[in-house]
Amino acid sequence: MISDGIDDEEKWLSSGIAGLQQNAFYMHRALDSNNVKDALKYSAQMLSELRTSKLSPHKYYALYMRAFDELRKLELFFHEETRRGCSIIELYELVQHAGNILPRLYLLCTVGCVYIKSKEAPAKDILKDLVEMCRGIQHPLRGLFLRSYLSQVSKDKLPDIGSEYEGDADTVADAVEFVLQNFTEMNKLWVRMQYQGPAREKERREKERSELRDLVGKNLHVLSQIEGVDLDMYKDTVLPRVLEQVVNCKDELAQFYLMDCIIQVFPDEYHLQTLDTLLGACPQLQPSVDIKSVLSSLMERLSNYAATSPEVLPDFLQVDAFSKLNTAIGKIIEAQADMPILAVVTLYSSLLTFTLHVHPDRFDYADQVLGSCVKKLSIVGKLDDSKAAKQIVALLSAPLDKYNDVITALKLSNYPCVMEYLDYETNKVMAKIIIQSIMKNETHICTGDKVEALFELIKGLIEGTNGTVPDEDEEDFKEEQNAVARLIQMLHNDDPEEMFKIIDVVRKHILTGGVKRLSFTVPPLVFSSLKLIRRLQNQDAENPGDETEGTPKKIFQLLNQLIEALANVPAPELALRLYLQCAEAANDSDLEPVACEFFTQAYILYEEEISDSREQVTALYLIIGTLQRMHVFGVENRDTLTHKATGYSAKLLKKPDQCRAVYACSHLFWADDQDGARDGERVLLCLKRALKIANAAQQMANATRGCGGSVMLFIEILNKYLYFFEKGNNQITVNTIQDLMELITTEMQNENATNDPAAEAFFASTLRYIQFQKQKGGAVSEKYEPVKA
């Protein structure tokens, strides 16, 4: 049925266009022969096609535009005729004899424009006559297009200041009166369309009316272009008359569109100076009008005006714009008790943006807006409307975007209160925006109190919901926690005491964040603490008598508590690494008991938590490497820890891993610095044990695969022998090295040996190194001379 209606419309439109074109053809013939009488006859018949009531606004517009093009040609003809001596007054009278009123009025408007151009009568009189005559068409659609035509052809002929049609008297008032009268009549026709036809077609009529709205709005645009409309005339005449029509029409669509038109077409300066009048009309609009969009649009324009023209800021203060807007919004929200929370938040968001642009230094204004928002949110509770939540994010982002400084936002007491009403997911979004702002602007947050306030704001990323992490995308979770980790690294204060407070605040927050987050948040805090310890060491070296609240011992106690929390994750490998880092820091601080405790905790983790063989190997190398650098331990503690490390090495699952770990332990008995402990015998013992394990691995290869295993382990051990030989370990003799080289050569030449190009290249490189050392000269050369390579 709808399809049939569309097809019928197409037929009616085609028929109308055909009739219009046919009569236009005859009109052109009459114009070419200068036959005025026939030209008027055929033009009237052509315009009769516009009398149809069968077309929708969209189709009618297509027909109207064709007629409009033909009327422009007719207007040019009339203009030429008057230049050739034809009386324009007679022509103006002649067109009024057309049989039908619609063609008659189109022709009258066309000739009227030529009449104004001729200047044989005042423009204001002709315009007044035309606008009055157009009342003869009361059909909404036909009347709208007729008056739109009048507005279009007369807009450049208004008696404005500086115009060639300007008269002697108060002509600007006449021009304004003409446009206002035409606007009023057009709006009445437009509103009347809503009430024609059955109720079931209401949506269709609203759609059609929406398509026609620009015809009405163009009048306001014409008004804004009149040069003579200054602020006083706008304030005293134009705005009151327009608002009167807007309020009295009592039509939702018309009121919303026309209010928006007023805001968009007239200058910002006029809006600022007439705020009372404009805001006073808002409560008189229909309750269903989208007032939030209207006021948001107004505040956006005023905000941009203030931002682009700083010199006008005193005008905003003079008219007390903030107070007026704030009061108006409060009254509207109070009057519309059922206003959706989205609309409320949008209004306050626009008001806050306005405040930040106009009064950037008045934090009390910004906080007042946020407080009003909190008051409304307290009635609603947690937001479950995603659009409203997004608008809250926009509201809270405004101060960050304006000041580029989170610290300024922290000064707003109601800022965190607004965040309380966000749901978990949106709270996280806002927290990420805050962190991104800090990163982007490199904001320096340097006191414990500010860090406390900041972490309260971003607790959605730190604490989750009651300390637990809901189901969420793993990649998103990692990205969020990495952002928190980067934030922790940025927190800094040159004063050690204040820095300790910052660390303590962060510790309290992250320990409530659930075990899943700790592996992301604990490491950066540990390293920030270690950085502080090293600063304290330097400070103690420069000022031995100074005492601060955050002493190394207290910081180490805090670190121990932090790393212990990782055991619940569980993240034993990470915890072990951090324990060893702390042990090194304690070593640098000459705190032997503390360093010993950290090593003990690392050993406990190794024994009880790390079971995977590859992870054991990695952990053992870390332990050996760290222990080798320690100088704070006494003989007893060092022997205990070293013995444990060598014991772990011998218990690894795979023989090659055992061998490498054991020969690595040899470094524990030979300190690089001259003051360190050096025990050549125990070094040799480790290397012999490694060699024994390498032999056992070779035998296992023979037993299981029927061929010899790789000699790579022997070559690695040979390189360790050479290292300690060069370092002056007297227990490593030339004979020992020579025997090992011969063993390797024999194994490689064995017919059952496994072909291993990497081992062969390594051995060849080792032999070249020995030759190089021989040729080097000096004590090293003498030492290597007996070695036969």
Coordinates of N, CA and C in Angstrom, one line a residue, residues 71-146:
L71 N 10.5 31.4 -13.1 CA 10.1 32.7 -12.6 C 11.3 33.7 -12.7
R72 N 12.5 33.2 -12.5 CA 13.7 34.0 -12.6 C 13.8 34.6 -14.0
K73 N 13.5 33.8 -15.0 CA 13.6 34.2 -16.4 C 12.5 35.2 -16.6
L74 N 11.3 35.0 -16.0 CA 10.2 35.9 -16.2 C 10.5 37.3 -15.6
E75 N 11.2 37.2 -14.4 CA 11.6 38.5 -13.8 C 12.6 39.3 -14.6
L76 N 13.5 38.6 -15.3 CA 14.4 39.3 -16.2 C 13.7 39.9 -17.3
F77 N 12.7 39.2 -17.8 CA 11.9 39.8 -18.9 C 11.2 41.1 -18.5
F78 N 10.5 41.0 -17.3 CA 9.8 42.2 -16.8 C 10.8 43.3 -16.6
H79 N 12.0 43.0 -16.1 CA 13.0 44.1 -15.9 C 13.4 44.8 -17.2
E80 N 13.5 43.9 -18.3 CA 13.9 44.5 -19.6 C 12.7 45.3 -20.2
E81 N 11.5 44.8 -19.9 CA 10.3 45.6 -20.4 C 10.2 47.0 -19.8
T82 N 10.5 47.1 -18.5 CA 10.4 48.4 -17.9 C 11.5 49.3 -18.4
R83 N 12.6 48.8 -18.8 CA 13.7 49.6 -19.4 C 13.3 50.1 -20.8
R84 N 12.5 49.3 -21.4 CA 12.0 49.7 -22.8 C 10.8 50.6 -22.7
G85 N 10.4 51.0 -21.5 CA 9.3 52.0 -21.4 C 8.0 51.4 -20.9
C86 N 7.9 50.1 -20.7 CA 6.7 49.5 -20.2 C 6.4 50.0 -18.7
S87 N 5.2 50.4 -18.4 CA 4.9 50.9 -17.0 C 4.9 49.8 -16.0
I88 N 5.8 49.9 -15.0 CA 5.8 48.8 -14.0 C 4.6 48.9 -13.2
I89 N 4.0 50.0 -13.0 CA 2.8 50.1 -12.2 C 1.6 49.4 -12.9
E90 N 1.5 49.6 -14.2 CA 0.5 48.9 -15.0 C 0.7 47.4 -14.9
L91 N 2.0 47.0 -15.0 CA 2.3 45.6 -15.0 C 1.9 45.0 -13.6
Y92 N 2.2 45.8 -12.5 CA 1.9 45.3 -11.2 C 0.4 45.2 -11.0
E93 N -0.4 46.0 -11.7 CA -1.9 45.9 -11.6 C -2.3 44.7 -12.5
L94 N -1.7 44.6 -13.6 CA -2.1 43.6 -14.6 C -2.0 42.1 -14.1
V95 N -0.9 41.8 -13.4 CA -0.7 40.5 -12.9 C -1.8 40.1 -11.8
Q96 N -2.4 41.1 -11.3 CA -3.4 40.8 -10.2 C -4.7 40.3 -10.8
H97 N -4.8 40.3 -12.1 CA -6.0 39.8 -12.8 C -6.0 38.3 -13.1
A98 N -4.9 37.7 -12.7 CA -4.8 36.2 -12.9 C -5.9 35.5 -12.2
G99 N -6.5 34.4 -12.8 CA -7.7 33.8 -12.3 C -7.6 33.1 -11.0
N100 N -6.5 32.4 -10.7 CA -6.3 31.7 -9.5 C -5.3 32.5 -8.6
I101 N -5.6 32.4 -7.3 CA -4.9 33.2 -6.3 C -3.4 32.8 -6.2
L102 N -3.1 31.5 -6.3 CA -1.7 31.1 -6.1 C -0.8 31.6 -7.2
P103 N -1.2 31.4 -8.5 CA -0.4 31.9 -9.6 C -0.3 33.5 -9.5
R104 N -1.5 34.1 -9.1 CA -1.5 35.5 -9.1 C -0.5 36.0 -8.1
L105 N -0.4 35.4 -6.9 CA 0.6 35.9 -5.9 C 2.0 35.6 -6.2
Y106 N 2.3 34.5 -6.9 CA 3.7 34.3 -7.4 C 4.1 35.3 -8.4
L107 N 3.2 35.7 -9.3 CA 3.4 36.7 -10.3 C 3.6 38.1 -9.6
L108 N 2.7 38.3 -8.6 CA 2.8 39.6 -7.9 C 4.1 39.8 -7.2
C109 N 4.6 38.7 -6.6 CA 5.9 38.8 -5.9 C 7.0 39.0 -6.9
T110 N 6.9 38.4 -8.1 CA 7.9 38.5 -9.1 C 8.0 39.9 -9.7
V111 N 6.8 40.5 -10.0 CA 6.7 41.8 -10.6 C 7.0 42.8 -9.4
G112 N 6.6 42.5 -8.2 CA 6.9 43.4 -7.1 C 8.4 43.6 -6.9
C113 N 9.2 42.6 -7.1 CA 10.7 42.8 -7.0 C 11.2 43.7 -8.1
V114 N 10.6 43.6 -9.3 CA 11.0 44.5 -10.4 C 10.6 45.9 -10.0
Y115 N 9.4 46.0 -9.4 CA 8.8 47.3 -9.0 C 9.8 48.0 -8.0
I116 N 10.3 47.2 -7.0 CA 11.2 47.7 -6.0 C 12.5 48.2 -6.7
K117 N 13.0 47.4 -7.7 CA 14.2 47.8 -8.4 C 14.1 49.1 -9.1
S118 N 12.9 49.3 -9.7 CA 12.6 50.5 -10.4 C 12.6 51.8 -9.6
K119 N 12.4 51.6 -8.3 CA 12.4 52.7 -7.3 C 11.3 53.7 -7.6
E120 N 10.3 53.3 -8.3 CA 9.2 54.2 -8.5 C 8.2 54.3 -7.3
A121 N 8.4 53.5 -6.4 CA 7.7 53.5 -5.1 C 8.6 53.0 -4.0
P122 N 8.3 53.5 -2.7 CA 9.2 53.0 -1.6 C 9.2 51.5 -1.5
A123 N 10.3 50.9 -1.2 CA 10.4 49.5 -1.1 C 9.5 49.0 0.1
K124 N 9.5 49.8 1.2 CA 8.7 49.3 2.3 C 7.2 49.2 2.0
D125 N 6.7 50.0 1.1 CA 5.3 50.0 0.8 C 5.0 48.7 0.0
I126 N 5.8 48.5 -1.0 CA 5.6 47.3 -1.9 C 5.8 46.0 -1.0
L127 N 6.8 45.9 -0.2 CA 7.0 44.7 0.7 C 5.8 44.5 1.6
K128 N 5.3 45.6 2.2 CA 4.2 45.5 3.1 C 3.0 44.9 2.3
D129 N 2.8 45.4 1.1 CA 1.6 45.0 0.3 C 1.8 43.5 -0.1
L130 N 3.0 43.1 -0.4 CA 3.2 41.7 -0.8 C 3.0 40.7 0.4
V131 N 3.6 41.1 1.5 CA 3.4 40.2 2.7 C 2.0 40.1 3.2
E132 N 1.2 41.2 3.0 CA -0.2 41.1 3.4 C -1.0 40.3 2.4
M133 N -0.7 40.5 1.1 CA -1.4 39.7 0.0 C -1.2 38.2 0.2
C134 N 0.0 37.8 0.6 CA 0.3 36.4 0.7 C -0.6 35.7 1.8
R135 N -1.3 36.4 2.6 CA -2.2 35.8 3.5 C -3.4 35.1 2.8
G136 N -3.5 35.4 1.5 CA -4.6 34.8 0.8 C -4.4 33.3 0.6
I137 N -3.2 32.8 0.8 CA -2.9 31.3 0.8 C -2.8 30.8 2.2
Q138 N -3.7 30.0 2.6 CA -3.7 29.5 4.0 C -3.5 27.9 4.0
H139 N -3.3 27.4 2.8 CA -2.9 25.9 2.8 C -1.5 25.9 3.2
P140 N -1.2 25.1 4.3 CA 0.2 25.1 4.9 C 1.3 24.9 3.9
L141 N 1.3 23.8 3.1 CA 2.4 23.5 2.2 C 2.5 24.6 1.1
R142 N 1.4 24.9 0.5 CA 1.5 25.9 -0.6 C 1.9 27.3 -0.1
G143 N 1.3 27.6 1.1 CA 1.6 28.9 1.7 C 3.1 29.0 2.1
L144 N 3.7 28.0 2.7 CA 5.1 28.0 3.1 C 6.0 28.2 1.9
F145 N 5.7 27.6 0.8 CA 6.6 27.7 -0.4 C 6.4 29.1 -1.0
L146 N 5.1 29.6 -1.0 CA 4.9 30.9 -1.6 C 5.7 32.0 -0.7

